[in-house]
Short mmCIF file of C-alpha atoms in Angstrom, two decimals:
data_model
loop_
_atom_site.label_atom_id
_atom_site.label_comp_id
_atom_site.label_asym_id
_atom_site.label_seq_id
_atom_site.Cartn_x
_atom_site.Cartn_y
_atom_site.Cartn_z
CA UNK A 1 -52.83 -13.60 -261.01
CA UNK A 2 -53.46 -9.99 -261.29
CA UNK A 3 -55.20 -7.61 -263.55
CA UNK A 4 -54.06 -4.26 -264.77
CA UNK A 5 -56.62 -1.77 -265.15
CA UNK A 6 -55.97 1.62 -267.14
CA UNK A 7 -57.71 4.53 -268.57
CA UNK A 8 -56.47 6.11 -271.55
CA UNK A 9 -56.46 8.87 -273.77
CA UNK A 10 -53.58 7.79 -276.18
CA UNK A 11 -51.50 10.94 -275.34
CA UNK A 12 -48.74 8.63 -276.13
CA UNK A 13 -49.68 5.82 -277.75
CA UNK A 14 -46.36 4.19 -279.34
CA UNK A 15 -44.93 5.10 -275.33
CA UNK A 16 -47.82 3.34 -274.01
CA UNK A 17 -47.71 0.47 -276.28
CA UNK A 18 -43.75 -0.11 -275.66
CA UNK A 19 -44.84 -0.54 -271.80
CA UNK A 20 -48.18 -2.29 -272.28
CA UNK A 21 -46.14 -5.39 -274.56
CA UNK A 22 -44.02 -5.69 -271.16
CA UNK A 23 -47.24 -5.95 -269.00
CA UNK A 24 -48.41 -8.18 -271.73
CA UNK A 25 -45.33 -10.73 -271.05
CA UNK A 26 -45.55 -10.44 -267.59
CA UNK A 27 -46.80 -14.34 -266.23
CA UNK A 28 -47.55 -12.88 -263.00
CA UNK A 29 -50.84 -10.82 -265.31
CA UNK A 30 -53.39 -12.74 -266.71
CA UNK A 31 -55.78 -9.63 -268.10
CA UNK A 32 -55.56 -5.88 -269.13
CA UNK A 33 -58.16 -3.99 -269.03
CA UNK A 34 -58.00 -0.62 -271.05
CA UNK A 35 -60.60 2.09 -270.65
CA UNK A 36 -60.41 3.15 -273.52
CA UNK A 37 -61.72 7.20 -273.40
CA UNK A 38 -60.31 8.34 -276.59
CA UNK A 39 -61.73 5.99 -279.13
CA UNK A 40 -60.94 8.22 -282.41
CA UNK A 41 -57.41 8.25 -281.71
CA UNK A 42 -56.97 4.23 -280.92
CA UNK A 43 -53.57 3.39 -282.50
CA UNK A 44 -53.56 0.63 -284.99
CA UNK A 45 -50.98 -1.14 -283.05
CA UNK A 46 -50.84 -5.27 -283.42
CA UNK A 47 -49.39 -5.56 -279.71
CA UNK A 48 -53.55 -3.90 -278.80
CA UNK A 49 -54.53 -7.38 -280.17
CA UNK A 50 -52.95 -9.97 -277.32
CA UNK A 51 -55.19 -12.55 -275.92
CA UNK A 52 -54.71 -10.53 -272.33
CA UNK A 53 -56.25 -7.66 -273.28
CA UNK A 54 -59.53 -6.58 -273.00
CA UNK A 55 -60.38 -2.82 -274.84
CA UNK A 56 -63.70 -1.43 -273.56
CA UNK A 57 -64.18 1.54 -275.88
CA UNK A 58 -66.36 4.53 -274.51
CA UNK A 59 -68.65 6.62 -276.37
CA UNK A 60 -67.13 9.66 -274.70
CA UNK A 61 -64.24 9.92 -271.97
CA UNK A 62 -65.83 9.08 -268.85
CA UNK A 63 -62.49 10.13 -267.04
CA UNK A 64 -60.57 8.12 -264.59
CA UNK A 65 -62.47 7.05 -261.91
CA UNK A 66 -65.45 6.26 -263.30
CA UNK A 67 -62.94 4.29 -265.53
CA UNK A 68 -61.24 2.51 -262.63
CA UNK A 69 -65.06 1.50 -261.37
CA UNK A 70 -65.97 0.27 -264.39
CA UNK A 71 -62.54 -1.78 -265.13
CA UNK A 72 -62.53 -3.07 -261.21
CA UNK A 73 -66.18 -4.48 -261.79
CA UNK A 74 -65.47 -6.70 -264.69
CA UNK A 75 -61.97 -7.59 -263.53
CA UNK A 76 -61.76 -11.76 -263.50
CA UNK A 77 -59.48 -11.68 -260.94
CA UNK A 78 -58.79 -10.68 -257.10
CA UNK A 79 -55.40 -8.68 -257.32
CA UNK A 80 -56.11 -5.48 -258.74
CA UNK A 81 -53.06 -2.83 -260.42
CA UNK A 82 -54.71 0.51 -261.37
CA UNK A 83 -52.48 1.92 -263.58
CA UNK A 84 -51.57 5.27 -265.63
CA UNK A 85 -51.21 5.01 -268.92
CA UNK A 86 -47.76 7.46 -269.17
CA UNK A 87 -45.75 5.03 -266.74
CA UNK A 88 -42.63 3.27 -267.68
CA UNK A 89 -41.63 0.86 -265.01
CA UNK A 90 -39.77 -2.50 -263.90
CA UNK A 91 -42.44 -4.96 -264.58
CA UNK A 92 -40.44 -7.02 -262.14
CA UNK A 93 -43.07 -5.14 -259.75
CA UNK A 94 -45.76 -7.79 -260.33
CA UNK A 95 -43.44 -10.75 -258.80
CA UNK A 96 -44.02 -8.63 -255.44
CA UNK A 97 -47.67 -7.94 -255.99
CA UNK A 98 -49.07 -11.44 -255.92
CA UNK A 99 -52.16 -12.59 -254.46
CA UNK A 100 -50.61 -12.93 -250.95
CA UNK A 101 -48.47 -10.05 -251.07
CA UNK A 102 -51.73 -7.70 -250.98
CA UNK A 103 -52.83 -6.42 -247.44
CA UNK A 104 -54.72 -3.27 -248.04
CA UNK A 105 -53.68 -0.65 -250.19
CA UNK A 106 -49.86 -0.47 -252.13
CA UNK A 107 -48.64 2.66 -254.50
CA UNK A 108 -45.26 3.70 -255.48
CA UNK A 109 -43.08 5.44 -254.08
CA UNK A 110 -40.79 7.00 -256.94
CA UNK A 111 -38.46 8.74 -254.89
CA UNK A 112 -37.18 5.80 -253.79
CA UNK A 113 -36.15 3.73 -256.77
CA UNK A 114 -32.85 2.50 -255.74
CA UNK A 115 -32.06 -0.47 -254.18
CA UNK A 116 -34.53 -4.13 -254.26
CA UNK A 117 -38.00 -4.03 -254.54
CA UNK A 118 -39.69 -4.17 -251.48
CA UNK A 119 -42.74 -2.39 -249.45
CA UNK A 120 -42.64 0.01 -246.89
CA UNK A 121 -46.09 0.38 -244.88
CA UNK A 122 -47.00 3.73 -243.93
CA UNK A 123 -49.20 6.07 -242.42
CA UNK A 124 -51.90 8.20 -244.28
CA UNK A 125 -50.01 11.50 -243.89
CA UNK A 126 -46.49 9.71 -245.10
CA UNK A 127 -48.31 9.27 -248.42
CA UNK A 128 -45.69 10.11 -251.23
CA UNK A 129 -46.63 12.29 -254.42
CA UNK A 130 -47.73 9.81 -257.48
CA UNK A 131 -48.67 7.14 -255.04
CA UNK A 132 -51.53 7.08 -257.37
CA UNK A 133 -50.02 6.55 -260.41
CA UNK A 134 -49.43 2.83 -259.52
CA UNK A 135 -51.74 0.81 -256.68
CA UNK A 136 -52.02 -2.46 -256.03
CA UNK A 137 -54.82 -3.82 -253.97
CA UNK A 138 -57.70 -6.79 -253.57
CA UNK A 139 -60.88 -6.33 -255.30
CA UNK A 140 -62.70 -7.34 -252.54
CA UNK A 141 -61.25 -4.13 -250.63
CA UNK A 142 -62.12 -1.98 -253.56
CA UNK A 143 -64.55 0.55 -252.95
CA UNK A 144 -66.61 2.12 -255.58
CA UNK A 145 -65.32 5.86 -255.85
CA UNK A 146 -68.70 8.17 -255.70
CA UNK A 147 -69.86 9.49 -258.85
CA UNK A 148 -68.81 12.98 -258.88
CA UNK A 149 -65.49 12.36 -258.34
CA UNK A 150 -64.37 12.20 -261.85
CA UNK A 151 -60.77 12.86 -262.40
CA UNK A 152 -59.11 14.11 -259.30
CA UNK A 153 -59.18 12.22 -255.74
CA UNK A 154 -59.89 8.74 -256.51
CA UNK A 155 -56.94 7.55 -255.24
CA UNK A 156 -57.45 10.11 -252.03
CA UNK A 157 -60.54 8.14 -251.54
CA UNK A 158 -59.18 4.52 -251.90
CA UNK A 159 -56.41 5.51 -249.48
CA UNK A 160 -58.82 6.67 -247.14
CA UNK A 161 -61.53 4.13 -247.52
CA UNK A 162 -58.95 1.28 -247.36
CA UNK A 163 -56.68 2.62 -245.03
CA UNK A 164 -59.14 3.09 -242.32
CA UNK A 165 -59.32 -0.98 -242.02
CA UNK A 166 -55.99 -2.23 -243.44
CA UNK A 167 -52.61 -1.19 -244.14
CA UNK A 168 -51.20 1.12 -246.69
CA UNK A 169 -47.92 0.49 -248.61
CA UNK A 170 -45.34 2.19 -250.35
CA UNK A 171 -43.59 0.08 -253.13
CA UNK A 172 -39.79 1.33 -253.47
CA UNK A 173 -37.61 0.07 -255.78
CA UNK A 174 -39.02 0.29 -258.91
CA UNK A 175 -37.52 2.31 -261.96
CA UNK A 176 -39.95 4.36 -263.67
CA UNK A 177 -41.02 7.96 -264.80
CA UNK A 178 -44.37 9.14 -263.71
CA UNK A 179 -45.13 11.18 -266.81
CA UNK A 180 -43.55 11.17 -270.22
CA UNK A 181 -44.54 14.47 -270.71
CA UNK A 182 -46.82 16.78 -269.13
CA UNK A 183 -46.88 19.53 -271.40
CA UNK A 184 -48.09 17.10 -273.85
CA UNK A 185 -50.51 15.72 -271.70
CA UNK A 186 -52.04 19.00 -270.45
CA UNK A 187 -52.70 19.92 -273.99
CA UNK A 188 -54.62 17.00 -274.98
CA UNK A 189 -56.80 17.34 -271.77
CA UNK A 190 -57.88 21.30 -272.39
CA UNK A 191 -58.12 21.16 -276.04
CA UNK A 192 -60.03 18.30 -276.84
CA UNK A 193 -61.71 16.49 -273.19
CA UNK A 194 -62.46 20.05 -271.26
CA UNK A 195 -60.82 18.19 -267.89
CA UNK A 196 -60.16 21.59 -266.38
CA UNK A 197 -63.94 21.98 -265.62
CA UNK A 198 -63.98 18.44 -264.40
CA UNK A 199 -61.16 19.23 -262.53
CA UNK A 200 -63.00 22.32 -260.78
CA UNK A 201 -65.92 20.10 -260.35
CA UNK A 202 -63.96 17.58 -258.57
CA UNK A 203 -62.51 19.90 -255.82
CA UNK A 204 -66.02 21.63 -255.12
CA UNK A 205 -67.06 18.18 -254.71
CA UNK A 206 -64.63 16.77 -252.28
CA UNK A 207 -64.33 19.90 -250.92
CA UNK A 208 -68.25 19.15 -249.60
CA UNK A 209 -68.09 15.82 -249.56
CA UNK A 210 -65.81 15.47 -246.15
CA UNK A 211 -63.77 12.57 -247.32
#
């Protein structure tokens, strides 16, 4: 069984809702787990109150990979999906990503949504743009991102960290749109979280960390 881990603002809550009741009546997930960084704006949604999910509210947005840690270390169960919260998507995708199906790292790959789902494994320099959005991987193979890493390069890190002792896959196939809308998006993060300075933080960071 797997569990879906994401972080959310509510950006777009009904948008996220719609795709969260198809997680939610997946059989191949047995738990959601939202980070819940926005608690103000929480929608009063009935599909929030399934038996799968589990809503950790924050006292302040503690960004996304801080979120991911957190969600990863009180996940029940081995197979791991860190997830955006902006994604619509195939949830046919968890039939592939079962418990034996995992071998290191997976993301998506959504220039290549046409034909079956399948996986692709990869190098670390053929790593496609939004990989991130979407990974699949063992929680045993998790490593906790550092600290000061709050928004950007989590998923640089995982890909590294794991990829320097397993295998790193691409999942094609899969029908989805990596961001409802940016614009949207952007404007939630500068007016009311001040991400861009976490943001700047982030790439001074990595920049000196030698990941």
């Amino acid at each position: 069984m797997i569990t879906v881990i994401i972080p959310t603002l509510w950006a777009l809550p009904q948008k996220f809702c719609d795709q969260l009741e198809k997680i939610c009546d997946s059989s191949y997930v047995s738990e959601i787990i939202i980070v819940n960084n926005n608690v103000e704006e929480t929608p009063s949604d009935s599909r929030l109150k399934n038996k799968k999910i589990m809503m950790l509210n924050q006292d302040n947005n503690i960004y996304v990979n801080p979120a991911w840690n957190l969600g990863v270390s009180l996940s029940t169960n081995n197979t791991i999906c860190l997830l955006n919260d902006d994604l619509q998507f195939d949830t046919s995708v968890f039939s592939l990503c079962d418990e034996n199906n995992i071998d290191g790292l997976l993301g998506i790959n959504a220039d290549k949504s046409e034909g079956p789902l399948r996986v692709e494994y990869i190098s670390e320099n053929e790593i496609p743009f939004g990989f991130g959005c979407m990974m699949f991987l063992n929680k045993s193979d998790y490593v906790s991102i550092p600290d000061d890493l709050k928004v950007l390069f989590g998923d640089t890190f995982l890909i590294k960290r794991i990829g320097a002792k397993k295998r790193l896959g691409m999942i094609c196939g899969i029908s989805n749109d990596k961001c409802f809308s940016q614009s949207i998006t952007n404007q939630t993060f500068k007016t009311k979280f001040h991400v861009d300075s976490a943001v700047q933080k982030d790439y001074e960071n990595y920049n000196r960390s030698g990941i």
